[in-house]
Short mmCIF file of C-alpha atoms in Angstrom, two decimals:
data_model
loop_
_atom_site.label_atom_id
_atom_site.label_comp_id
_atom_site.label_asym_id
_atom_site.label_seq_id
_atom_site.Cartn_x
_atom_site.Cartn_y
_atom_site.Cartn_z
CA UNK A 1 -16.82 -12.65 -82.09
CA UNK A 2 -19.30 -10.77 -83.80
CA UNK A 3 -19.48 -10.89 -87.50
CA UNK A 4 -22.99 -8.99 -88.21
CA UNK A 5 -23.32 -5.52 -86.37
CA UNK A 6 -27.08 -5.22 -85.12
CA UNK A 7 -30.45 -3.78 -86.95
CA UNK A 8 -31.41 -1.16 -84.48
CA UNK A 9 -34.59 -1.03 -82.63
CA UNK A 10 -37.24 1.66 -83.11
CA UNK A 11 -40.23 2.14 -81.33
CA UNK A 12 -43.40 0.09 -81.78
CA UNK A 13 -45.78 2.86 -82.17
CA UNK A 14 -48.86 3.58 -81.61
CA UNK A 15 -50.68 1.12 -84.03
CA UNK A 16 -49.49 -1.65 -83.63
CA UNK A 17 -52.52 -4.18 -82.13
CA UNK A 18 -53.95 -4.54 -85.65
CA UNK A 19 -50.64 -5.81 -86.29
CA UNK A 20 -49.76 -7.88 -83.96
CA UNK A 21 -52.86 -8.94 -82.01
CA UNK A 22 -54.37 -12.70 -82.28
CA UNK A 23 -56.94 -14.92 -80.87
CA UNK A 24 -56.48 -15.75 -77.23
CA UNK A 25 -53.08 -13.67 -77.43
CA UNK A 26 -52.79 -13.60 -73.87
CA UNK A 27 -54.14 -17.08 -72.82
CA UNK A 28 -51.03 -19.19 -72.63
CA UNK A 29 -53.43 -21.27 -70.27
CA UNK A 30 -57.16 -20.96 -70.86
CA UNK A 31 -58.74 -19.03 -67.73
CA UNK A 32 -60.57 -21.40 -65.93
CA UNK A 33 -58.13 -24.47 -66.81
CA UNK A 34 -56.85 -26.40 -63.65
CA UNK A 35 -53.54 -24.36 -62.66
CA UNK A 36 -54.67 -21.35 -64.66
CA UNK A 37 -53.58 -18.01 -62.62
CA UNK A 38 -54.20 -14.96 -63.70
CA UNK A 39 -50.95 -12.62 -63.94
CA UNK A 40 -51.10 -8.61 -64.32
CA UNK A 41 -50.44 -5.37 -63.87
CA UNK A 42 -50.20 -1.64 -64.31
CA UNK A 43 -47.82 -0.10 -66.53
CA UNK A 44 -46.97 3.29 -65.38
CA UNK A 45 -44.86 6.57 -66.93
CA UNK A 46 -42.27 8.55 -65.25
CA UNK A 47 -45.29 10.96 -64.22
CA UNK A 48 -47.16 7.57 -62.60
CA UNK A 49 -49.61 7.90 -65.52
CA UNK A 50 -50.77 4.63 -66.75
CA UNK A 51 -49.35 4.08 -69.97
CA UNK A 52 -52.88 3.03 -72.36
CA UNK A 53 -50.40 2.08 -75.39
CA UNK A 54 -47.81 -0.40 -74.51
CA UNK A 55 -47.48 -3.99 -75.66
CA UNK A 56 -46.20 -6.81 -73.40
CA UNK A 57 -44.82 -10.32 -74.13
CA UNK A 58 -43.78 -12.90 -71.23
CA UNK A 59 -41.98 -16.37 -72.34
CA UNK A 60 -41.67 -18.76 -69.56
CA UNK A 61 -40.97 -22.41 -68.38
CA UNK A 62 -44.00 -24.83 -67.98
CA UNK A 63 -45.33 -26.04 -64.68
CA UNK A 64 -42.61 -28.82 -65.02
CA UNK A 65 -39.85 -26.32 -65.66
CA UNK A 66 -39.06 -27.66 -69.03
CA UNK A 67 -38.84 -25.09 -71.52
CA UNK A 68 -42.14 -25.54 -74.27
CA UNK A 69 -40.81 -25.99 -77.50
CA UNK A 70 -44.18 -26.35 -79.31
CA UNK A 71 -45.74 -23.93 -81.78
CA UNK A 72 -48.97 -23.25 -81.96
CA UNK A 73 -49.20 -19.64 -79.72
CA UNK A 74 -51.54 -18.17 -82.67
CA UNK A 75 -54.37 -21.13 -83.14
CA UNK A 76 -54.18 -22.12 -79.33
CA UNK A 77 -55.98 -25.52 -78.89
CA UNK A 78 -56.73 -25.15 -75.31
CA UNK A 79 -54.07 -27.78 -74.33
CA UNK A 80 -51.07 -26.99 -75.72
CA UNK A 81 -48.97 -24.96 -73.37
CA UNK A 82 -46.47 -22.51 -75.80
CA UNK A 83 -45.05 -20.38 -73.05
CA UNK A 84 -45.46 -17.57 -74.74
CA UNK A 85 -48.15 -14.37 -75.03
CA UNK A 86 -48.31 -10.82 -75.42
CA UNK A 87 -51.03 -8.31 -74.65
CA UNK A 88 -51.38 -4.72 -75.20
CA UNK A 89 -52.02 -1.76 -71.61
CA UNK A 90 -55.80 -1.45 -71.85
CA UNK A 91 -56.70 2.67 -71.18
CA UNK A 92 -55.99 2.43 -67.85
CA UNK A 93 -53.13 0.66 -68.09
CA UNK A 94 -53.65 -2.50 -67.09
CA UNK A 95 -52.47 -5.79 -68.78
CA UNK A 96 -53.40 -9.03 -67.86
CA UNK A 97 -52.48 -12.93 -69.02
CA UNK A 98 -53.59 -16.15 -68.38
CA UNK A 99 -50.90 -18.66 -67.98
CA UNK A 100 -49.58 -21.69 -65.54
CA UNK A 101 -47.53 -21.29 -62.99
CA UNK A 102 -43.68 -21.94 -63.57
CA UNK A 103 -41.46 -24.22 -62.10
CA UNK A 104 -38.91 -21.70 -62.82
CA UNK A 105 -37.67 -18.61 -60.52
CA UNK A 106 -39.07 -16.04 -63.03
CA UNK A 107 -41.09 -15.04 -66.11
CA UNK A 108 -39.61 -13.07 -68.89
CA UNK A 109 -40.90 -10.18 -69.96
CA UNK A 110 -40.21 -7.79 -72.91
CA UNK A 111 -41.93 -4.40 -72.67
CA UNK A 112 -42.75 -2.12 -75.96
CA UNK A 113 -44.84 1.26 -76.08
CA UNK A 114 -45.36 4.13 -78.15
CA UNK A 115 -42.75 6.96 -76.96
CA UNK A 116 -40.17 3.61 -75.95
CA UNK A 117 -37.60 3.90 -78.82
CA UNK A 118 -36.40 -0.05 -78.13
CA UNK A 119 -37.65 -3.30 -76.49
CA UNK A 120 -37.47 -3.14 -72.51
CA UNK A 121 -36.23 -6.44 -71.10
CA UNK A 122 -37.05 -7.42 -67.66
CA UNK A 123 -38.38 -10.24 -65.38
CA UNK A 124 -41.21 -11.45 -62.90
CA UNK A 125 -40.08 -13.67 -60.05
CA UNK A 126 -42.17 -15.51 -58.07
CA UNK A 127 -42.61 -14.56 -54.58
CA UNK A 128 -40.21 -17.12 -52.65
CA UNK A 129 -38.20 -16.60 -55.65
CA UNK A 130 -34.30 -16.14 -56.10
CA UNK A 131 -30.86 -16.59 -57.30
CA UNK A 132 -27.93 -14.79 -57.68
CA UNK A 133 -29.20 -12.16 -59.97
CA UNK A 134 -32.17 -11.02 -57.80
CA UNK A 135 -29.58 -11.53 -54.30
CA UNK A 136 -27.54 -8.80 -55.87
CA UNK A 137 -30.02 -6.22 -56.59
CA UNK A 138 -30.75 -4.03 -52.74
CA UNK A 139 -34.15 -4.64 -51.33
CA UNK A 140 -35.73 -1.63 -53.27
CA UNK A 141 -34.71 -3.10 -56.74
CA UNK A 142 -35.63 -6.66 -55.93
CA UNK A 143 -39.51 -4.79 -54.79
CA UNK A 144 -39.17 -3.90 -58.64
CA UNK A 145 -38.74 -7.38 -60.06
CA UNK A 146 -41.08 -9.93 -57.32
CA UNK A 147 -44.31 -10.44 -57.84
CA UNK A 148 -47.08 -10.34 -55.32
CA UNK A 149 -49.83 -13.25 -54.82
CA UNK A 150 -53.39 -12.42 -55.30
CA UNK A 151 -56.22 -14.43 -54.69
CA UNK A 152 -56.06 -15.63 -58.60
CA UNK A 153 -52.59 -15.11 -59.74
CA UNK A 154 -49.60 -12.79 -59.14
CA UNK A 155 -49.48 -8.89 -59.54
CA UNK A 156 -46.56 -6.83 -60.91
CA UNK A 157 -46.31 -3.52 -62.04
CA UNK A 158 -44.25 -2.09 -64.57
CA UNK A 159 -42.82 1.34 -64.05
CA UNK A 160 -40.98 2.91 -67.17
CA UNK A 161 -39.19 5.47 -64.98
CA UNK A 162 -38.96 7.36 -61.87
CA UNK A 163 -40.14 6.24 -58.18
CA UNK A 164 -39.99 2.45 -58.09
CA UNK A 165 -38.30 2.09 -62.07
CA UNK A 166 -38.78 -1.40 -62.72
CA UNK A 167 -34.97 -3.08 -62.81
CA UNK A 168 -34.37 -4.01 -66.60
CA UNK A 169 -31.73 -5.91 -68.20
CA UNK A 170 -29.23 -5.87 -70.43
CA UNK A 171 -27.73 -9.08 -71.23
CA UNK A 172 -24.36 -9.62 -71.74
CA UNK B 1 -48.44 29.04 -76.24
CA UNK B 2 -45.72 28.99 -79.16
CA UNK B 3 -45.96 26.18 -81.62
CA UNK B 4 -42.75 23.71 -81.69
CA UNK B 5 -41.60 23.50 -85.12
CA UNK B 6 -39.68 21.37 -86.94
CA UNK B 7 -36.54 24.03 -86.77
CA UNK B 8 -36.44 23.40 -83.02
CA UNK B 9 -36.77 19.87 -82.92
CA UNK B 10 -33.91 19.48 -85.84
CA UNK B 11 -32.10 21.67 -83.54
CA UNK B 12 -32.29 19.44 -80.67
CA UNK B 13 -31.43 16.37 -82.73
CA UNK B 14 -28.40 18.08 -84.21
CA UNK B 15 -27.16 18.90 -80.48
CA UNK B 16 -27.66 14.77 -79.59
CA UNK B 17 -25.70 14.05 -82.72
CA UNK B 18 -23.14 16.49 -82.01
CA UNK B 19 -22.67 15.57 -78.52
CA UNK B 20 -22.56 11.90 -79.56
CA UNK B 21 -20.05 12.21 -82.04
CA UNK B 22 -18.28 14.18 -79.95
CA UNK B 23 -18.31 10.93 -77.43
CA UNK B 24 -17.08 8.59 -79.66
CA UNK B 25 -14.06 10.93 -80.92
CA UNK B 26 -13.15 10.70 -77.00
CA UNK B 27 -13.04 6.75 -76.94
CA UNK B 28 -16.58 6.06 -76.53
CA UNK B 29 -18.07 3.02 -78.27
CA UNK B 30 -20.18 3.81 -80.97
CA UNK B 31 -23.86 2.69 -80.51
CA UNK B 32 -26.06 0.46 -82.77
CA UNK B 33 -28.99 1.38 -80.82
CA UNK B 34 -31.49 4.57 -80.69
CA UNK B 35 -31.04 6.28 -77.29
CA UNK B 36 -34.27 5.37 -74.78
CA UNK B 37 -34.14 9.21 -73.88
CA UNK B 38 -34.65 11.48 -76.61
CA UNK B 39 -36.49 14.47 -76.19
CA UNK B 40 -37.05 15.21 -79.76
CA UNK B 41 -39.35 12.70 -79.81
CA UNK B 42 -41.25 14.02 -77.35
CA UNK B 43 -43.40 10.89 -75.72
CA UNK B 44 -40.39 9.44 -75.28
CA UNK B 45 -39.64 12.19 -72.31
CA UNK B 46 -41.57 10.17 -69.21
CA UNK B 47 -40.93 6.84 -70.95
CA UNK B 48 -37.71 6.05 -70.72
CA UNK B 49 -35.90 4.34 -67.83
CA UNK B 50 -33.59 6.90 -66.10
CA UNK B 51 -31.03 4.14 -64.70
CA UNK B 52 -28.55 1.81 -65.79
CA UNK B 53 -30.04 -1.82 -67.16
CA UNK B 54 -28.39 -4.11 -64.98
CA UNK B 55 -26.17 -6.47 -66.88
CA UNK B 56 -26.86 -9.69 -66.74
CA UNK B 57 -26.07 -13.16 -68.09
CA UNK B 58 -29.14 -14.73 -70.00
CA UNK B 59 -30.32 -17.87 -67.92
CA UNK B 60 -32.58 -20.91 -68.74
CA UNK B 61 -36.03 -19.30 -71.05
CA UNK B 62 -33.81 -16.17 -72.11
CA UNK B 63 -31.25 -18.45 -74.29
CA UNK B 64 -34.47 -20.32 -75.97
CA UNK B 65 -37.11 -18.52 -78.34
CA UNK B 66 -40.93 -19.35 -78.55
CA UNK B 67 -41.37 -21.95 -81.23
CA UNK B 68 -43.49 -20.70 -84.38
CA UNK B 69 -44.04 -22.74 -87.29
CA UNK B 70 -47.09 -23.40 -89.95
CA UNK B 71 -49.59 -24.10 -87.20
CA UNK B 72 -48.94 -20.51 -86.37
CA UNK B 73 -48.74 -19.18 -89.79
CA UNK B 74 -50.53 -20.19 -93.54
CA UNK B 75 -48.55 -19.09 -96.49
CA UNK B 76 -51.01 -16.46 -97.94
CA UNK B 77 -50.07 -14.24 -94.72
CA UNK B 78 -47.28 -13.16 -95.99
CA UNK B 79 -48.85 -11.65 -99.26
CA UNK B 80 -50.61 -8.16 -97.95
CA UNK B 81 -52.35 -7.42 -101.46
CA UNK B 82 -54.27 -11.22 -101.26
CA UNK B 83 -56.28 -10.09 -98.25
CA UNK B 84 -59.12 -9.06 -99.75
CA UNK B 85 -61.61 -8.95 -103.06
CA UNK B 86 -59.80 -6.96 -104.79
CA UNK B 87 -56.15 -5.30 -105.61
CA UNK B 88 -54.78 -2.50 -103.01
CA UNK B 89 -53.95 0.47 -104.39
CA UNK B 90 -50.18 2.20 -104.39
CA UNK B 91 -47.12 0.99 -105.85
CA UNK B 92 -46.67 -3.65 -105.42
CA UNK B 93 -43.48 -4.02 -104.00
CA UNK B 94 -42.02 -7.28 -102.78
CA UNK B 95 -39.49 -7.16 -99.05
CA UNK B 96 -37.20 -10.09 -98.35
CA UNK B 97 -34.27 -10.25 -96.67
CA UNK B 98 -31.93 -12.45 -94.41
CA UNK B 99 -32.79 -12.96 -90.42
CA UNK B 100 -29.19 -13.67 -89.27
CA UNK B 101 -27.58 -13.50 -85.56
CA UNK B 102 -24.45 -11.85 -84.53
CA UNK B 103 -22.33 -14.56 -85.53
CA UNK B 104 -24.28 -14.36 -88.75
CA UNK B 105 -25.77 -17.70 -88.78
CA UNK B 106 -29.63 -17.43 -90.01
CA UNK B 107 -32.18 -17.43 -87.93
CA UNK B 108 -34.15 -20.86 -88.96
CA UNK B 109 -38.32 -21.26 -88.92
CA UNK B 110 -38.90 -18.29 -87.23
CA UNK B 111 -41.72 -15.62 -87.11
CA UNK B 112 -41.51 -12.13 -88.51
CA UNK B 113 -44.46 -9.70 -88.50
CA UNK B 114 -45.03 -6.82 -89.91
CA UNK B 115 -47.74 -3.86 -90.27
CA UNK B 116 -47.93 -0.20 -92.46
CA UNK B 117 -50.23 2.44 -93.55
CA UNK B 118 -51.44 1.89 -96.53
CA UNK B 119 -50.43 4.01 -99.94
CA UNK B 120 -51.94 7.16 -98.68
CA UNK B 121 -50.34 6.96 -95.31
CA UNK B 122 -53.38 5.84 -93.43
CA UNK B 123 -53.43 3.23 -90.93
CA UNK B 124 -56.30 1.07 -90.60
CA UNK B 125 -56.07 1.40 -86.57
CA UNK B 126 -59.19 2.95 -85.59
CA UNK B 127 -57.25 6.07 -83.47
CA UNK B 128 -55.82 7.17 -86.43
CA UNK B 129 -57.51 10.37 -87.48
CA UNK B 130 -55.51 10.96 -90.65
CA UNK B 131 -57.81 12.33 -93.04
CA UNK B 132 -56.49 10.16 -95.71
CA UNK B 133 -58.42 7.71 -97.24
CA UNK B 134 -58.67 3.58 -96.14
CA UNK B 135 -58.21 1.33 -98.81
CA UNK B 136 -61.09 -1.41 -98.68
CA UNK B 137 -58.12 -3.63 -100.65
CA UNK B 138 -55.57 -3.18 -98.09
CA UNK B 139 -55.23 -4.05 -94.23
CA UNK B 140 -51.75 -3.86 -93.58
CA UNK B 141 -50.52 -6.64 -91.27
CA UNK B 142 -48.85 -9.72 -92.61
CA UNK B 143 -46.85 -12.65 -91.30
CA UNK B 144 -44.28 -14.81 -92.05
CA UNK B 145 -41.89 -17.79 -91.06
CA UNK B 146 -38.33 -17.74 -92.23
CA UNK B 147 -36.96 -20.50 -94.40
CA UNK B 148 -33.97 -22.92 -93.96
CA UNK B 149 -31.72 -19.75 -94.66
CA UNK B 150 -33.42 -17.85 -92.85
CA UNK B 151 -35.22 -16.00 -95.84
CA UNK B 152 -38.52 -14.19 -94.97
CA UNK B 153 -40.23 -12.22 -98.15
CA UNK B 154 -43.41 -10.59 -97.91
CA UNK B 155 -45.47 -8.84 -100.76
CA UNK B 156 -47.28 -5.82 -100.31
CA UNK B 157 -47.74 -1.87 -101.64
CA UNK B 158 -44.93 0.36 -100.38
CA UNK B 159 -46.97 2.65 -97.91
CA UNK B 160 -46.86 6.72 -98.08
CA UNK B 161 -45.68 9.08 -95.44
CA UNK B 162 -47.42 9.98 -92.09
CA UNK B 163 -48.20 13.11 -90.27
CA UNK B 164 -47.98 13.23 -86.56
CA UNK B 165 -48.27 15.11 -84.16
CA UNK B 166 -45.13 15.47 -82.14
CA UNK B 167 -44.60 18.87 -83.45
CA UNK B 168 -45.99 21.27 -86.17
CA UNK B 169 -46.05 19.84 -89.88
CA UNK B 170 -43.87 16.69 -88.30
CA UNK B 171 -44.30 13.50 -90.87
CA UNK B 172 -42.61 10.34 -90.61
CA UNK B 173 -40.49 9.13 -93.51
CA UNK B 174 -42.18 5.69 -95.28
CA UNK B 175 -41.88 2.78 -93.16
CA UNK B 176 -42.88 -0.54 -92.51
CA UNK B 177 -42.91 -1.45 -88.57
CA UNK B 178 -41.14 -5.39 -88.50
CA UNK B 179 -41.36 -7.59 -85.51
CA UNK B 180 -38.50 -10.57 -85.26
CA UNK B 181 -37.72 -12.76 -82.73
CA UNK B 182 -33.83 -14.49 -82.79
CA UNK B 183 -32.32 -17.51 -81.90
CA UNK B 184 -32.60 -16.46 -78.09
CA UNK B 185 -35.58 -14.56 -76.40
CA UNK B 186 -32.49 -11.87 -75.87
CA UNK B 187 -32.66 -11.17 -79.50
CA UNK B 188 -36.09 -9.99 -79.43
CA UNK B 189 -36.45 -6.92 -82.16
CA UNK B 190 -38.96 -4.75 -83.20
CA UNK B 191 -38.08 -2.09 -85.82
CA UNK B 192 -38.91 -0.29 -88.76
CA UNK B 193 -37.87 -0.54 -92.37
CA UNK B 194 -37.30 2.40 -93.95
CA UNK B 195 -37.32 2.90 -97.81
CA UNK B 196 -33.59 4.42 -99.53
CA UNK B 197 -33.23 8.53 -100.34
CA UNK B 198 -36.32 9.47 -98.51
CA UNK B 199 -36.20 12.83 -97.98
CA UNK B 200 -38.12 13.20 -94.59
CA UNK B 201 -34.67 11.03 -93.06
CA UNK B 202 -33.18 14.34 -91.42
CA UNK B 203 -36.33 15.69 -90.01
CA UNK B 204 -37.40 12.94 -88.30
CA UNK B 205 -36.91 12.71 -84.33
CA UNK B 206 -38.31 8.44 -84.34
CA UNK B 207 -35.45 7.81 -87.40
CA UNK B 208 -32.61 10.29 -85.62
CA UNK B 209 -33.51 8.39 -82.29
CA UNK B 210 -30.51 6.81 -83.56
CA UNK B 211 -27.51 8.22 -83.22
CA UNK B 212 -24.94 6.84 -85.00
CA UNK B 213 -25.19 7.34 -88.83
CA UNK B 214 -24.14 3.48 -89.75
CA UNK B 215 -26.60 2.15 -87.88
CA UNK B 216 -29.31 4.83 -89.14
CA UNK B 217 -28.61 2.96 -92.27
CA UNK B 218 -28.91 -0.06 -91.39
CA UNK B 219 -33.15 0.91 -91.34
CA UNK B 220 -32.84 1.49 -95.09
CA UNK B 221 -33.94 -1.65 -97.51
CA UNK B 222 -31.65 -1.34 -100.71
CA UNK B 223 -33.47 -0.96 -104.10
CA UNK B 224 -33.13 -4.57 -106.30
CA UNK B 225 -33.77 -4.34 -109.29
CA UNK B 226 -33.25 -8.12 -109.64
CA UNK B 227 -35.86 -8.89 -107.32
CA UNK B 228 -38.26 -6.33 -109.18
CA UNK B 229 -41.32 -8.50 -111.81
CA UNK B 230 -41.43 -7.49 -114.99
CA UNK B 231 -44.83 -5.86 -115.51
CA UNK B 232 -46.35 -6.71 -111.87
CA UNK B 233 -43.86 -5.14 -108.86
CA UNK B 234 -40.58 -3.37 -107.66
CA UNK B 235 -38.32 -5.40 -105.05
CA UNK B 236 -36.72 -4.22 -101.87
CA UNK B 237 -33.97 -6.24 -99.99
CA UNK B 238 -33.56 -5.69 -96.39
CA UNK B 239 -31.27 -8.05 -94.27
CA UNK B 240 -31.97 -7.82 -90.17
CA UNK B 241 -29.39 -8.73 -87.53
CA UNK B 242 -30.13 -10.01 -84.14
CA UNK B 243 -27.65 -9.69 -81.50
CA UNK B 244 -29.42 -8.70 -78.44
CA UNK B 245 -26.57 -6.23 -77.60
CA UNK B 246 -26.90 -3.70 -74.82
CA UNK B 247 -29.22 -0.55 -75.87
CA UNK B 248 -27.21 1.89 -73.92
CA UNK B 249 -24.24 3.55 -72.67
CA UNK B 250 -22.67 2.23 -70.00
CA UNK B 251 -20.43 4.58 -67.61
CA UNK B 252 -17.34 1.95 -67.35
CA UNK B 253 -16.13 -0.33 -65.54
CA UNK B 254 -15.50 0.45 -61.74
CA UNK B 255 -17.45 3.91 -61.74
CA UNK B 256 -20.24 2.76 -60.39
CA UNK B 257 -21.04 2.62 -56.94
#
């Protein structure tokens, strides 16, 4: 039972990097590092504009599927895997990370942006990827959520609305 | 083309409030969210999802949090007027508060961020046209890992109002954008602390995002005057509660196809 009733969310803005950027913020895995793959995106609006202002975070399981429980994500020492990053939509709205592979069905990922009042949680499978979650969603959902393999990484885009909305989630 | 002023867009946000309140009075939940889609806030319009989120139980990485600790973080980050050669200007105010759950059990070692305009309501991002001035004292950003209770407390200048542009003569109310992350990635918040009796509270569409009036005020740090230094600064409490609870209406149970 719930003793505390919730702080609201309200939006991140649209000045936030100063804030919240750091060194290597989105190399959980140095590029170039054996296993290194390179995972991004596009971030579109409702209108299929890319969205130039939003911030991204994905938390994931290491390449053994054990969940990292070191610190360390804002003085990264090249070795050191965190499992965790954020980036910000460059102006075309692109975002991009560096990270390992998981041994896990999917990344998570927590989408913020100017004009988004409150966090946006979703996921990134892995193509091959499921479970029971993903098996319930109809094919055009599940499109929404599984990742595509490049030649360096996986691709996923991010739609805020409209055509192809991205699936997020609301946890119970 | 006719300029949107501030009478419309309080007009719109009364209509949202009415309409909620007039939801709850009819058995709906009340919400302890902002609504996604709020046109009174105008870049909000093509940004927010138009379906349901699909509920869902957290698995595996969701029920954890990223670990943060003093690697991460030095001490001196959390004290925004030690940044530089000299003193900011503006009015030295020190923010501290509790980081609890929903079952109100603290939230242990754990980062919070923040970032502000400074005392003239300038931020130091370079997009922000403002004509106000920088402070060569003052940057703004600061960081911070909660204690055993779950204390975080920051020191910094209470920053001043901010025009935008979402409509004619629009200005957000004083604030201080936080960034917290809970016991469980599910938790993850970020906010923004607003300061008590502010008068721009009513005409802003990013503050009325919200609407249920409780959990408006549950933005608003409380004046303390035992946390206020005699001769050196003023002292703001503001406690912060992650839950991770849905952020929207949900049509119930069995309506859905």
């Amino acid at each position: 039972m719930s003793v505390a009733l919730p702080t609201p969310g309200q939006t991140v803005g649209p000045f936030f990097r100063y804030g919240v950027e750091f060194d290597a913020w989105n190399e959980l895995a140095p590029p170039g590092r054996a296993g290194a793959i390179r995972v991004h995106g596009v971030v579109r609006d409702g209108a299929g504009t890319p969205v130039p202002d939003a911030l991204l975070e994905i938390w994931q399981a290491d390449a053994a599927g054990a969940i990292p429980a070191e610190s360390g994500s804002f003085h990264r020492d090249g070795s050191t895997f965190t499992g965790w990053g954020r980036t910000h939509t460059t102006d075309a709205g692109e975002y991009e990370f560096f990270t390992l592979e998981p041994a896990a069905p999917f990344i998570a990922v927590a989408v913020f942006a100017r004009g988004l009042m409150d966090v946006l949680h979703t996921r990134l499978y892995l193509p091959g990827a499921t479970d029971a979650f993903l098996e319930s969603l109809t094919p055009a959902e599940r499109t929404t959520l599984v990742a595509e393999r490049t030649a360096d990484g996986l691709r996923l885009d991010i739609t805020l609305q409209g055509d192809g909305e991205t699936v997020f989630l609301a946890y119970r | 083309m006719t300029e949107l002023t501030q009478a419309t867009i309080s007009d719109e946000i009364a209509q949202r409030h009415a309409d909620y309140e007039a939801r709850v009075a009819a058995g709906a939940q009340r919400l302890h969210a902002p609504f996604l889609d709020f046109d009174p806030y105008r870049s909000s319009v093509l940004r927010h999802p138009t379906k349901n989120p699909k509920l869902v139980d957290p698995e595996t990485i969701e029920l954890e949090s990223p670990a943060f600790g003093h690697r991460d973080v030095a001490d001196v980050e959390s004290d925004l007027t030690a940044q530089h050669s000299g003193e900011p200007l503006g009015e030295r105010m020190v923010v501290t508060g509790r980081v609890l759950d929903g079952e109100g059990r603290p939230v242990r070692h754990q980062l919070v961020e923040l970032w502000q305009a400074n005392a003239s309501g300038r931020y130091v991002h370079q997009r922000d046209q403002h004509p106000a001035p920088l402070d060569p004292n003052f940057t703004g950003a600061g960081r911070c890992i909660t204690d055993g209770d779950g204390v975080y407390r920051f020191t910094t200048i209470k920053p001043g109002a901010y025009p935008w542009k979402n409509h004619v003569n629009a200005w957000r109310p004083a604030h201080i954008h936080f960034s917290l992350f809970g016991n469980a990635f599910t938790q993850r918040l970020v906010t923004q602390m607003y300061f008590p009796g502010d008068p721009l509270f009513p005409l802003d569409p990013i503050y009325q995002s919200i609407p249920d009036r409780a959990a408006r005020d549950r933005l608003v740090a409380a004046y303390d005057h035992d946390l206020s230094i005699p001769e050196w600064s003023l002292g703001y409490r503001w406690d912060i509660v992650l839950t991770g609870s849905r952020s929207t209406w949900f049509e119930p149970e069995g309506s859905e196809a």
